[in-house]
Amino acid sequence: LDLAIPSRSSYVDVGKHKRCNSDNGVRLKRCDPKLDPRALGDDIKMECPRRHGTISVRFLGPEDDPDKLDPEAKDDAKLLQRLDGLTDLEKDNGIILDVDKRPLKESDHAELWMGGSSPEESEAVCVRLGKESLKPPRVSCTTRIVPQQRFVGISKPDESRPNLIVILIDPLSRQQMQRSLPNTHALLNMLGFTEFEQYTAVGNNSGPNQAALYSGMPITGRDGIRTSSSHKAGRKWIWDRLNDEGYVTMKAEDGCIANSNMVQSIQPETHHGGQMHEMFCFDY
C-alpha cells in the first residue's frame, strides 16, 4: 500500500487567504508562500461530501442466494423481497444499489463503471447518479477480492506462513511522521509493524521511493522504471519474490495515478490492485 499523506496545510481552508505577491522572488508583504494559485484554487474537503452517503452499492454474494434464505426469518424475508425487485442494471451486473434508503429505480438513471471486463471478474464497481442533473452528482464505490490462480512459483502455498502488509508513507521522513502523525505511528507500533530503519526517502514523489523500498535499487530516470538501466534483467521486486514463494499479492495506491507515468511504469505483476487504480480515477 502506498499512502500519500497530506501535510497539515492541506486541511487549512485557504479560500479567504491572499496570494503571496513577489518581486524577483522577494515577497512584498507578509504571507504564507505555500498558498500559491494552485492551493487557492483547490477544492479542499475535510471529509467525503454527505451527498455521497445517500447511495450505496455492493456486490451480490453467496449470502444472497435465495435457496439459502429462510422466508420465515424476518431479515431473510426482507432480503428476498429486495432480490425479487432488482432492476435489470442490478441483475446484469451482480450488484445491489440503494438510493435514499430505497431500492434503485429505472428512473434514477444510474451510470455504472466496473473494474473488470465482466461482472464476474470485477473487483471494483462505482455508480454515479445525477450526471444530467443541475445538482452535484452522487457516487458510491465498493471493492472485493475475486480469487485468482496463483502464479507458478518456487514454493507451494503454505497456510502456516504469515500474511505480509508493507505500507509506504511518502515522501515523509521517519522523524517527520512521528511529529506530524503521532497517533498513526503509535497505532502501527501497537499492531506490530516493523520499521525499515535503514530505508530513507530518495525522492520527492512515489516513483523513486517505491523503486528503492520495493526493489532495493534507485532509479536512473523518470520513465520506464521497470525497464530502467538501474533495474536490469533479473532484478526482482518484493511482489516477484512473494509470488515465487506462493503468495497471492496486491499493490494498491490511495489515489489516481493515471497522470503518473513514473508510478505506472513500475508495472507490478501482482494478482490484485490494478482495478483499484482505475477506481480512484473515477470522477466524483
XYZ file of N, CA and C in Angstrom:
852
model
N 0.843 -1.178 0.000
C 0.000 0.000 0.000
C 0.881 1.231 0.000
N 0.635 2.125 -0.928
C 1.390 3.377 -1.000
C 0.455 4.507 -0.601
N 0.723 5.140 0.528
C -0.149 6.180 1.050
C 0.530 7.546 0.934
N -0.104 8.449 0.206
C 0.417 9.811 0.093
C -0.220 10.650 1.188
N 0.517 10.874 2.257
C -0.026 11.576 3.413
C 0.033 13.084 3.178
N -1.094 13.778 3.282
C -1.086 15.233 3.068
C -0.427 15.957 4.238
N 0.093 17.126 3.966
C 0.683 17.942 5.025
C -0.427 18.609 5.826
N -0.049 19.226 6.944
C -1.051 19.882 7.786
C -1.770 20.980 7.030
N -1.040 21.689 6.152
C -1.662 22.791 5.420
C -2.724 22.324 4.449
N -2.739 21.026 4.138
C -3.757 20.512 3.217
C -5.149 20.618 3.816
N -5.220 20.697 5.137
C -6.519 20.739 5.798
C -6.904 22.159 6.227
N -6.134 23.127 5.782
C -6.436 24.515 6.109
C -7.291 25.114 5.000
N -8.378 25.747 5.374
C -9.228 26.411 4.397
C -8.528 27.684 3.941
N -8.004 27.639 2.713
C -7.226 28.773 2.218
C -8.060 29.684 1.326
N -9.359 29.440 1.277
C -10.218 30.194 0.370
C -10.203 31.689 0.596
N -9.984 32.131 1.849
C -10.020 33.561 2.152
C -8.627 34.170 2.312
N -7.606 33.353 2.076
C -6.250 33.863 2.213
C -5.817 34.596 0.940
N -4.899 35.524 1.120
C -4.380 36.269 -0.014
C -3.144 35.577 -0.575
N -2.972 35.745 -1.870
C -1.794 35.193 -2.503
C -0.535 35.952 -2.054
N 0.588 35.282 -2.203
C 1.866 35.930 -1.948
C 2.352 36.569 -3.244
N 2.420 37.872 -3.270
C 2.959 38.589 -4.428
C 4.441 38.853 -4.198
N 5.223 38.660 -5.233
C 6.663 38.832 -5.074
C 7.242 39.650 -6.218
N 8.397 40.201 -5.965
C 9.138 40.971 -6.959
C 10.534 40.356 -7.050
N 10.793 39.637 -8.163
C 12.074 38.944 -8.347
C 12.365 37.979 -7.201
N 11.315 37.284 -6.780
C 11.487 36.282 -5.745
C 11.401 36.802 -4.336
N 11.275 38.122 -4.149
C 11.183 38.707 -2.806
C 9.722 39.030 -2.517
N 9.181 38.458 -1.413
C 7.782 38.697 -1.069
C 7.572 40.162 -0.689
N 6.520 40.753 -1.211
C 6.254 42.170 -0.993
C 5.650 42.443 0.368
N 4.969 41.482 0.939
C 4.383 41.651 2.271
C 4.303 40.286 2.944
N 4.022 40.307 4.227
C 3.977 39.062 4.990
C 2.813 38.189 4.509
N 3.132 36.942 4.184
C 2.104 36.000 3.731
C 2.690 34.598 3.798
N 1.853 33.623 3.501
C 2.287 32.231 3.527
C 2.651 31.812 2.112
N 3.925 31.529 1.829
C 4.335 31.193 0.463
C 3.724 29.891 -0.043
N 3.202 29.039 0.859
C 2.597 27.788 0.421
C 1.239 28.006 -0.231
N 0.664 29.189 -0.004
C -0.651 29.462 -0.565
C -0.485 29.994 -1.981
N -0.068 29.123 -2.874
C 0.134 29.511 -4.263
C -1.200 29.446 -5.002
N -1.239 29.888 -6.268
C -2.500 29.874 -7.011
C -3.165 28.507 -7.048
N -2.352 27.445 -7.126
C -2.966 26.120 -7.170
C -3.692 25.801 -5.860
N -3.035 26.110 -4.735
C -3.654 25.832 -3.443
C -4.938 26.632 -3.272
N -4.902 27.869 -3.710
C -6.086 28.716 -3.581
C -7.225 28.237 -4.461
N -6.874 27.517 -5.536
C -7.912 27.040 -6.433
C -8.407 25.646 -6.097
N -7.734 24.943 -5.203
C -8.142 23.586 -4.856
C -9.450 23.583 -4.088
N -10.245 22.553 -4.345
C -11.490 22.364 -3.610
C -11.200 21.408 -2.461
N -10.753 21.941 -1.338
C -10.323 21.118 -0.215
C -11.530 20.676 0.605
N -11.593 19.368 0.881
C -12.713 18.802 1.645
C -12.172 18.118 2.887
N -12.721 18.471 4.030
C -12.316 17.832 5.268
C -12.796 16.393 5.347
N -13.892 16.085 4.697
C -14.437 14.734 4.707
C -15.241 14.534 3.429
N -15.627 13.296 3.186
C -16.405 12.991 1.987
C -17.736 13.743 2.051
N -18.126 14.462 0.986
C -19.405 15.184 0.991
C -20.561 14.265 1.357
N -21.448 14.745 2.199
C -22.523 13.904 2.724
C -23.449 13.367 1.647
N -23.533 14.072 0.512
C -24.463 13.626 -0.519
C -24.118 12.227 -1.020
N -22.816 11.864 -0.969
C -22.418 10.545 -1.439
C -22.914 9.434 -0.510
N -23.176 9.789 0.742
C -23.633 8.791 1.699
C -25.091 8.397 1.523
N -25.801 9.051 0.619
C -27.223 8.747 0.415
C -27.436 7.604 -0.566
N -26.362 7.104 -1.172
C -26.480 5.930 -2.033
C -25.437 4.908 -1.600
N -25.717 3.642 -1.853
C -24.775 2.578 -1.500
C -24.876 1.463 -2.523
N -23.749 0.855 -2.815
C -23.700 -0.244 -3.777
C -22.861 -1.372 -3.189
N -23.230 -2.588 -3.464
C -22.437 -3.743 -3.052
C -22.623 -4.860 -4.068
N -21.649 -5.756 -4.099
C -21.735 -6.907 -4.972
C -22.679 -7.953 -4.373
N -23.407 -8.627 -5.219
C -24.179 -9.783 -4.770
C -23.199 -10.904 -4.437
N -23.441 -11.595 -3.333
C -22.544 -12.663 -2.915
C -23.289 -13.947 -2.596
N -22.580 -14.954 -2.120
C -23.208 -16.237 -1.780
C -24.316 -16.086 -0.748
N -24.187 -15.072 0.115
C -25.205 -14.870 1.148
C -26.528 -14.376 0.564
N -26.521 -14.015 -0.717
C -27.743 -13.540 -1.375
C -28.437 -14.636 -2.188
N -27.963 -15.867 -2.071
C -28.576 -16.984 -2.799
C -29.966 -17.258 -2.223
N -31.031 -17.054 -3.013
C -32.401 -17.257 -2.497
C -32.627 -18.648 -1.926
N -31.949 -19.666 -2.474
C -32.137 -21.033 -1.999
C -31.594 -21.236 -0.583
N -30.712 -20.309 -0.148
C -30.125 -20.439 1.183
C -30.794 -19.518 2.209
N -31.827 -18.800 1.771
C -32.509 -17.870 2.670
C -33.799 -18.475 3.190
N -34.127 -18.149 4.422
C -35.337 -18.657 5.072
C -36.433 -17.601 4.996
N -37.473 -17.851 4.209
C -38.536 -16.849 4.072
C -39.291 -16.581 5.368
N -39.120 -17.465 6.352
C -39.800 -17.275 7.636
C -39.027 -16.335 8.554
N -37.743 -16.171 8.252
C -36.927 -15.277 9.067
C -37.110 -13.840 8.565
N -37.234 -12.897 9.491
C -37.553 -11.520 9.142
C -36.534 -10.907 8.194
N -35.254 -11.004 8.549
C -34.208 -10.399 7.726
C -34.109 -11.085 6.365
N -34.220 -12.410 6.352
C -34.151 -13.144 5.086
C -35.334 -12.805 4.195
N -36.502 -12.669 4.799
C -37.696 -12.336 4.018
C -37.552 -10.950 3.383
N -36.957 -10.022 4.126
C -36.737 -8.673 3.601
C -35.751 -8.700 2.441
N -34.695 -9.513 2.574
C -33.704 -9.620 1.517
C -34.296 -10.298 0.286
N -35.132 -11.322 0.484
C -35.777 -11.997 -0.644
C -36.655 -11.018 -1.424
N -37.339 -10.167 -0.702
C -38.186 -9.159 -1.362
C -37.330 -8.183 -2.160
N -36.180 -7.817 -1.590
C -35.283 -6.890 -2.290
C -34.718 -7.548 -3.548
N -34.315 -8.810 -3.445
C -33.758 -9.527 -4.590
C -34.799 -9.715 -5.688
N -36.043 -9.887 -5.297
C -37.118 -10.074 -6.275
C -37.384 -8.794 -7.063
N -37.000 -7.641 -6.494
C -37.272 -6.372 -7.163
C -36.048 -5.745 -7.816
N -35.004 -6.537 -8.054
C -33.800 -5.989 -8.674
C -34.086 -5.454 -10.082
N -33.469 -4.334 -10.429
C -33.600 -3.785 -11.768
C -32.707 -4.575 -12.727
N -32.887 -4.358 -14.011
C -32.054 -5.044 -14.999
C -30.584 -4.676 -14.816
N -30.313 -3.412 -14.467
C -28.934 -2.988 -14.236
C -28.296 -3.792 -13.118
N -29.036 -4.006 -12.038
C -28.514 -4.760 -10.906
C -28.347 -6.233 -11.257
N -29.333 -6.819 -11.925
C -29.262 -8.241 -12.290
C -28.095 -8.508 -13.234
N -27.975 -7.668 -14.254
C -26.956 -7.901 -15.283
C -25.542 -7.750 -14.740
N -25.368 -6.963 -13.680
C -24.030 -6.681 -13.171
C -23.767 -7.238 -11.779
N -24.721 -7.982 -11.234
C -24.499 -8.651 -9.958
C -24.292 -7.719 -8.792
N -25.109 -6.663 -8.717
C -24.966 -5.687 -7.636
C -26.320 -5.382 -7.018
N -26.293 -4.757 -5.857
C -27.476 -4.190 -5.217
C -27.185 -2.725 -4.954
N -28.059 -1.858 -5.424
C -27.869 -0.414 -5.280
C -29.086 0.201 -4.624
N -28.847 0.888 -3.507
C -29.920 1.565 -2.786
C -29.720 3.073 -2.870
N -30.817 3.794 -3.039
C -30.796 5.249 -3.157
C -31.737 5.836 -2.120
N -31.215 6.698 -1.260
C -32.033 7.321 -0.214
C -32.804 6.269 0.590
N -32.098 5.174 0.928
C -32.650 4.082 1.737
C -33.812 3.362 1.057
N -33.886 3.433 -0.242
C -34.905 2.711 -1.010
C -34.231 1.988 -2.169
N -34.881 0.979 -2.750
C -34.285 0.281 -3.891
C -34.118 1.202 -5.092
N -33.170 0.869 -5.928
C -32.933 1.622 -7.154
C -34.143 1.548 -8.076
N -34.414 2.656 -8.753
C -35.475 2.697 -9.755
C -34.844 2.934 -11.126
N -35.524 2.452 -12.172
C -35.033 2.680 -13.523
C -34.933 4.172 -13.813
N -35.808 4.956 -13.201
C -35.835 6.399 -13.443
C -34.673 7.131 -12.780
N -33.876 6.423 -11.958
C -32.733 7.060 -11.306
C -31.582 7.318 -12.288
N -31.598 6.632 -13.427
C -30.574 6.818 -14.464
C -29.169 6.672 -13.886
N -28.916 5.523 -13.319
C -27.610 5.254 -12.727
C -26.567 4.974 -13.803
N -25.381 5.568 -13.628
C -24.251 5.327 -14.526
C -23.279 4.398 -13.814
N -22.925 3.294 -14.457
C -22.147 2.237 -13.811
C -20.754 2.117 -14.426
N -19.753 1.926 -13.562
C -18.398 1.594 -14.004
C -17.955 0.357 -13.264
N -17.377 -0.613 -13.995
C -16.864 -1.831 -13.383
C -15.403 -1.989 -13.749
N -14.620 -2.483 -12.800
C -13.183 -2.588 -12.994
C -12.748 -3.678 -13.940
N -13.568 -4.718 -14.089
C -13.200 -5.834 -14.954
C -13.967 -5.830 -16.254
N -13.605 -6.753 -17.135
C -14.274 -6.845 -18.427
C -15.651 -7.489 -18.309
N -15.942 -8.086 -17.162
C -17.248 -8.689 -16.904
C -17.553 -8.560 -15.420
N -18.836 -8.667 -15.047
C -19.168 -8.574 -13.611
C -18.457 -9.625 -12.777
N -18.280 -10.828 -13.336
C -17.644 -11.903 -12.587
C -16.181 -11.607 -12.282
N -15.508 -10.858 -13.171
C -14.087 -10.562 -12.986
C -13.840 -9.256 -12.241
N -14.892 -8.488 -12.009
C -14.724 -7.158 -11.427
C -14.475 -7.224 -9.927
N -13.453 -6.501 -9.498
C -13.147 -6.374 -8.075
C -13.504 -4.990 -7.557
N -13.956 -4.116 -8.444
C -14.346 -2.755 -8.058
C -15.517 -2.319 -8.925
N -16.426 -1.570 -8.317
C -17.570 -1.036 -9.057
C -17.917 0.333 -8.479
N -18.269 1.263 -9.341
C -18.715 2.594 -8.932
C -20.021 2.926 -9.644
N -20.878 3.637 -8.945
C -22.151 4.077 -9.506
C -22.276 5.572 -9.301
N -22.705 6.278 -10.343
C -22.908 7.713 -10.264
C -24.356 8.037 -10.606
N -24.975 8.863 -9.787
C -26.334 9.345 -10.039
C -26.304 10.859 -10.192
N -27.166 11.374 -11.039
C -27.315 12.814 -11.146
C -26.386 13.484 -12.115
N -25.804 12.724 -13.056
C -24.884 13.334 -14.006
C -25.591 14.370 -14.878
N -26.844 14.096 -15.212
C -27.586 15.016 -16.067
C -28.334 16.077 -15.269
N -28.237 16.006 -13.943
C -28.954 16.949 -13.088
C -28.119 18.202 -12.857
N -28.806 19.271 -12.428
C -28.117 20.507 -12.087
C -27.424 20.392 -10.732
N -27.821 19.403 -9.929
C -27.216 19.204 -8.630
C -25.915 18.409 -8.786
N -24.988 18.521 -7.809
C -23.749 17.738 -7.861
C -24.064 16.243 -7.877
N -23.321 15.444 -8.644
C -23.596 14.002 -8.723
C -23.303 13.301 -7.404
N -23.942 12.167 -7.223
C -23.698 11.322 -6.060
C -23.020 10.046 -6.535
N -22.007 9.619 -5.792
C -21.195 8.487 -6.213
C -21.016 7.508 -5.060
N -21.041 6.225 -5.401
C -20.752 5.183 -4.417
C -19.895 4.119 -5.086
N -18.865 3.655 -4.385
C -17.974 2.614 -4.909
C -17.804 1.515 -3.874
N -17.477 0.343 -4.333
C -17.169 -0.754 -3.416
C -16.164 -1.672 -4.078
N -15.487 -2.471 -3.276
C -14.475 -3.394 -3.792
C -14.659 -4.776 -3.182
N -14.006 -5.733 -3.784
C -13.971 -7.099 -3.260
C -12.727 -7.778 -3.823
N -12.438 -8.961 -3.333
C -11.336 -9.759 -3.848
C -11.910 -10.970 -4.570
N -11.596 -11.096 -5.847
C -12.011 -12.260 -6.632
C -10.839 -13.229 -6.661
N -11.017 -14.461 -6.175
C -9.900 -15.425 -6.158
C -9.260 -15.578 -7.533
N -7.923 -15.565 -7.555
C -7.166 -15.692 -8.791
C -6.288 -16.930 -8.738
N -5.919 -17.425 -9.926
C -4.983 -18.535 -9.997
C -3.609 -18.047 -9.541
N -2.997 -18.774 -8.631
C -1.673 -18.374 -8.150
C -0.656 -18.449 -9.289
N 0.292 -17.521 -9.264
C 1.381 -17.596 -10.223
C 2.238 -18.817 -9.893
N 2.821 -19.410 -10.916
C 3.700 -20.552 -10.687
C 4.977 -20.074 -10.018
N 5.223 -20.552 -8.831
C 6.382 -20.098 -8.076
C 7.293 -21.240 -7.689
N 8.300 -20.897 -6.900
C 9.267 -21.902 -6.471
C 8.671 -22.795 -5.390
N 7.939 -22.183 -4.465
C 7.407 -22.908 -3.319
C 5.914 -23.135 -3.470
N 5.421 -24.128 -2.807
C 3.989 -24.380 -2.757
C 3.369 -23.508 -1.676
N 2.095 -23.165 -1.830
C 1.431 -22.356 -0.793
C 1.525 -23.023 0.569
N 1.803 -22.245 1.564
C 1.916 -22.736 2.933
C 1.064 -21.844 3.819
N -0.095 -22.352 4.234
C -1.034 -21.547 5.008
C -0.491 -21.176 6.376
N 0.575 -21.827 6.828
C 1.124 -21.519 8.154
C 1.986 -20.268 8.135
N 2.384 -19.810 6.950
C 3.212 -18.617 6.868
C 2.353 -17.376 7.073
N 2.921 -16.335 7.638
C 2.124 -15.135 7.949
C 1.766 -14.340 6.697
N 0.650 -13.625 6.791
C 0.321 -12.642 5.761
C 1.220 -11.436 5.961
N 1.596 -10.778 4.876
C 2.504 -9.633 4.938
C 1.823 -8.392 4.388
N 1.947 -7.278 5.110
C 1.459 -5.983 4.650
C 2.621 -5.001 4.733
N 2.966 -4.422 3.597
C 4.024 -3.413 3.544
C 3.369 -2.078 3.225
N 3.560 -1.096 4.101
C 2.955 0.223 3.924
C 4.046 1.251 3.674
N 3.934 1.950 2.544
C 4.870 3.023 2.223
C 4.150 4.356 2.395
N 4.637 5.159 3.332
C 4.085 6.505 3.547
C 5.149 7.489 3.075
N 4.886 8.151 1.951
C 5.917 9.012 1.383
C 5.334 10.326 0.902
N 6.135 11.355 0.631
C 7.578 11.444 0.929
C 7.774 12.097 2.287
N 7.775 11.295 3.323
C 7.812 11.782 4.693
C 8.934 11.072 5.424
N 9.786 11.827 6.090
C 10.858 11.198 6.861
C 10.276 10.534 8.101
N 11.047 9.642 8.681
C 10.581 8.933 9.880
C 10.328 9.912 11.026
N 11.237 10.864 11.202
C 11.071 11.836 12.288
C 9.856 12.744 12.036
N 9.665 13.143 10.780
C 8.528 13.997 10.469
C 7.212 13.256 10.692
N 7.192 11.972 10.389
C 5.977 11.195 10.627
C 5.665 11.123 12.124
N 6.695 10.917 12.920
C 6.487 10.831 14.361
C 5.947 12.144 14.916
N 6.375 13.264 14.352
C 5.894 14.564 14.814
C 4.501 14.879 14.280
N 4.271 14.617 12.991
C 3.027 15.023 12.352
C 1.905 14.006 12.509
N 2.259 12.726 12.620
C 1.246 11.670 12.692
C 1.509 10.765 13.903
N 1.502 11.340 15.109
C 1.839 10.535 16.288
C 0.862 9.389 16.536
N -0.427 9.617 16.282
C -1.413 8.563 16.508
C -1.237 7.422 15.506
N -1.000 7.779 14.251
C -0.777 6.750 13.230
C 0.478 5.954 13.546
N 1.536 6.649 13.935
C 2.795 5.983 14.275
C 2.610 5.052 15.464
N 1.885 5.509 16.469
C 1.648 4.683 17.658
C 0.802 3.452 17.314
N -0.201 3.637 16.454
C -1.058 2.518 16.073
C -0.275 1.461 15.304
N 0.573 1.889 14.382
C 1.369 0.934 13.619
C 2.288 0.141 14.552
N 2.872 0.817 15.545
C 3.713 0.117 16.514
C 2.893 -0.865 17.337
N 1.687 -0.451 17.727
C 0.822 -1.319 18.532
C 0.413 -2.571 17.747
N 0.238 -2.414 16.447
C -0.168 -3.540 15.604
C 1.003 -4.449 15.242
N 2.193 -4.054 15.647
C 3.344 -4.925 15.430
C 4.072 -4.715 14.122
N 3.848 -3.560 13.463
C 4.570 -3.285 12.233
C 6.053 -3.047 12.528
N 6.902 -3.465 11.614
C 8.340 -3.275 11.733
C 8.785 -2.147 10.818
N 9.553 -1.199 11.344
C 10.061 -0.092 10.530
C 11.341 -0.509 9.815
N 11.463 -0.114 8.556
C 12.702 -0.340 7.815
C 13.640 0.837 8.129
N 14.382 0.691 9.197
C 15.166 1.817 9.702
C 16.341 2.181 8.799
N 16.755 1.293 7.919
C 17.845 1.601 7.000
C 17.342 2.238 5.706
N 16.013 2.338 5.601
C 15.422 2.947 4.401
C 15.219 4.438 4.634
N 15.453 5.206 3.593
C 15.190 6.645 3.664
C 14.593 7.098 2.343
N 13.835 8.171 2.374
C 13.247 8.703 1.151
C 14.355 9.138 0.198
N 14.244 8.725 -1.055
C 15.274 9.060 -2.045
C 14.738 10.005 -3.117
N 13.468 10.387 -3.015
C 12.868 11.288 -3.987
C 11.701 12.022 -3.368
N 11.205 13.022 -4.088
C 10.100 13.815 -3.541
C 8.747 13.351 -4.063
N 8.695 12.153 -4.661
C 7.420 11.574 -5.063
C 7.515 10.054 -5.003
N 6.417 9.395 -5.368
C 6.294 7.961 -5.119
C 7.226 7.091 -5.947
N 7.468 7.447 -7.206
C 8.237 6.570 -8.077
C 9.587 6.152 -7.530
N 10.499 7.100 -7.253
C 11.820 6.723 -6.738
C 11.736 6.000 -5.395
N 10.813 6.433 -4.526
C 10.714 5.817 -3.204
C 10.185 4.386 -3.295
N 9.238 4.154 -4.195
C 8.755 2.788 -4.380
C 9.852 1.897 -4.943
N 10.599 2.419 -5.917
C 11.680 1.630 -6.506
C 12.699 1.235 -5.452
N 13.044 2.182 -4.561
C 14.044 1.902 -3.528
C 13.535 0.884 -2.512
N 12.301 1.069 -2.039
C 11.774 0.193 -0.998
C 11.401 -1.182 -1.534
N 10.782 -1.221 -2.704
C 10.245 -2.486 -3.206
C 11.258 -3.305 -3.998
N 12.390 -2.689 -4.409
C 13.381 -3.461 -5.152
C 14.789 -3.339 -4.578
N 14.996 -2.346 -3.710
C 16.325 -2.155 -3.146
C 17.278 -1.432 -4.062
N 16.744 -0.866 -5.163
C 17.588 -0.163 -6.126
C 17.008 1.205 -6.442
N 17.846 2.233 -6.593
C 17.348 3.543 -7.014
C 17.084 3.519 -8.512
N 16.453 4.547 -9.026
C 16.193 4.630 -10.453
C 17.087 5.695 -11.078
N 17.306 5.557 -12.378
C 18.196 6.493 -13.060
C 17.454 7.515 -13.894
N 16.123 7.371 -14.011
C 15.354 8.323 -14.804
C 13.891 8.260 -14.459
N 13.109 9.169 -15.029
C 11.694 9.247 -14.690
C 10.843 8.245 -15.459
N 11.303 7.773 -16.590
C 10.487 6.906 -17.438
C 10.935 5.457 -17.343
N 9.955 4.586 -17.486
C 10.263 3.172 -17.588
C 11.006 2.603 -16.407
N 10.422 2.724 -15.202
C 11.113 2.255 -14.001
C 11.473 0.784 -14.109
N 10.513 -0.018 -14.538
C 10.772 -1.458 -14.562
C 11.850 -1.828 -15.581
N 11.987 -1.016 -16.655
C 12.983 -1.304 -17.685
C 14.167 -0.356 -17.604
N 14.271 0.387 -16.507
C 15.372 1.337 -16.341
C 16.704 0.592 -16.295
N 17.774 1.271 -16.694
C 19.099 0.654 -16.669
C 19.508 0.259 -15.260
N 18.903 0.900 -14.263
C 19.222 0.553 -12.878
C 18.495 -0.711 -12.431
N 17.512 -1.138 -13.227
C 16.783 -2.361 -12.905
C 16.968 -3.343 -14.051
N 18.121 -3.955 -14.073
C 18.468 -4.868 -15.143
C 17.682 -6.169 -15.022
N 17.721 -6.939 -16.073
C 17.034 -8.231 -16.076
C 17.497 -9.060 -14.888
N 16.550 -9.670 -14.220
C 16.865 -10.490 -13.061
C 16.642 -9.783 -11.739
N 16.538 -8.441 -11.766
C 16.249 -7.694 -10.543
C 14.797 -7.926 -10.163
N 14.563 -8.460 -8.988
C 13.204 -8.797 -8.574
C 12.661 -7.775 -7.579
N 11.383 -7.473 -7.743
C 10.677 -6.613 -6.817
C 10.104 -7.469 -5.701
N 9.650 -6.846 -4.632
C 9.185 -7.600 -3.477
C 8.017 -8.516 -3.835
N 7.107 -8.048 -4.731
C 5.980 -8.907 -5.088
C 6.428 -10.071 -5.966
N 7.513 -9.911 -6.742
C 8.044 -11.030 -7.526
C 8.566 -12.116 -6.594
N 9.260 -11.702 -5.550
C 9.793 -12.672 -4.588
C 8.661 -13.381 -3.836
N 7.631 -12.619 -3.487
C 6.497 -13.230 -2.789
C 5.734 -14.180 -3.710
N 5.599 -13.802 -4.985
C 4.966 -14.707 -5.947
C 5.733 -16.023 -6.030
N 7.057 -15.927 -6.053
C 7.878 -17.132 -6.116
C 7.680 -18.021 -4.900
N 7.319 -17.411 -3.777
C 7.120 -18.168 -2.540
C 5.681 -18.645 -2.375
N 4.864 -18.447 -3.408
C 3.495 -18.954 -3.356
C 2.470 -18.024 -2.772
N 2.825 -16.750 -2.544
C 1.878 -15.783 -2.001
C 0.956 -15.240 -3.089
N -0.239 -14.851 -2.704
C -1.117 -14.050 -3.543
C -0.834 -12.594 -3.190
N -0.612 -11.744 -4.191
C -0.114 -10.399 -3.935
C -1.057 -9.315 -4.447
N -0.948 -8.133 -3.840
C -1.716 -6.971 -4.261
C -0.872 -5.720 -4.028
N -0.935 -4.800 -4.980
C -0.298 -3.490 -4.811
C -1.370 -2.429 -5.035
N -1.491 -1.502 -4.092
C -2.548 -0.504 -4.166
C -2.010 0.879 -3.833
N -2.592 1.885 -4.459
C -2.315 3.284 -4.162
C -3.578 3.880 -3.534
N -3.444 5.050 -2.940
C -4.624 5.683 -2.347
C -5.103 6.856 -3.182
N -4.763 6.862 -4.463
C -5.216 7.939 -5.329
C -5.017 7.569 -6.786
N -5.515 8.424 -7.675
C -5.413 8.190 -9.109
C -3.972 8.408 -9.575
N -3.407 7.435 -10.293
C -2.039 7.568 -10.792
C -2.013 7.586 -12.318
N -3.176 7.881 -12.931
C -3.248 7.881 -14.387
C -2.297 8.901 -15.001
N -2.015 9.967 -14.265
C -1.143 11.015 -14.793
C 0.305 10.849 -14.338
N 0.631 9.696 -13.767
C 1.989 9.446 -13.282
C 2.622 8.321 -14.091
N 3.315 8.689 -15.151
C 3.995 7.680 -15.955
C 5.056 6.956 -15.131
N 5.646 7.690 -14.177
C 6.691 7.095 -13.357
C 6.153 5.923 -12.536
N 5.034 6.151 -11.833
C 4.470 5.095 -10.992
C 3.888 3.976 -11.851
N 3.217 4.345 -12.932
C 2.623 3.320 -13.785
C 3.673 2.425 -14.423
N 4.857 2.990 -14.682
C 5.882 2.220 -15.365
C 6.483 1.126 -14.493
N 6.149 1.109 -13.198
C 6.614 0.017 -12.347
C 6.009 -1.304 -12.817
N 4.766 -1.253 -13.315
C 4.091 -2.420 -13.883
C 4.172 -3.634 -12.958
N 3.625 -3.549 -11.762
C 3.734 -4.673 -10.822
C 2.958 -5.905 -11.308
N 3.613 -7.043 -11.297
C 2.951 -8.297 -11.671
C 2.354 -8.917 -10.416
N 1.234 -8.335 -9.984
C 0.539 -8.815 -8.787
C -0.825 -9.378 -9.179
N -1.433 -10.121 -8.261
C -2.739 -10.708 -8.534
C -3.854 -9.667 -8.487
N -3.720 -8.700 -7.580
C -4.789 -7.727 -7.354
C -4.216 -6.311 -7.262
N -5.100 -5.329 -7.437
C -4.722 -3.933 -7.246
C -4.923 -3.060 -8.462
N -4.801 -3.621 -9.651
C -4.919 -2.812 -10.856
C -6.263 -2.120 -10.990
N -7.339 -2.817 -10.610
C -8.668 -2.226 -10.728
C -8.856 -1.070 -9.751
N -8.180 -1.127 -8.605
C -8.291 -0.040 -7.637
C -7.674 1.234 -8.189
N -6.603 1.109 -8.990
C -6.009 2.299 -9.594
C -7.031 3.004 -10.470
N -7.795 2.225 -11.246
C -8.808 2.822 -12.112
C -9.958 3.411 -11.285
N -10.307 2.738 -10.188
C -11.413 3.216 -9.366
C -11.106 4.593 -8.788
N -9.872 4.808 -8.344
C -9.517 6.098 -7.762
C -9.488 7.210 -8.806
N -9.517 6.847 -10.083
C -9.587 7.841 -11.143
C -11.039 8.139 -11.539
N -11.985 7.433 -10.921
C -13.392 7.647 -11.239
C -13.794 9.050 -10.805
N -14.477 9.755 -11.678
C -14.809 11.165 -11.456
C -15.928 11.301 -10.437
N -15.640 12.028 -9.352
C -16.654 12.283 -8.335
C -17.354 13.601 -8.603
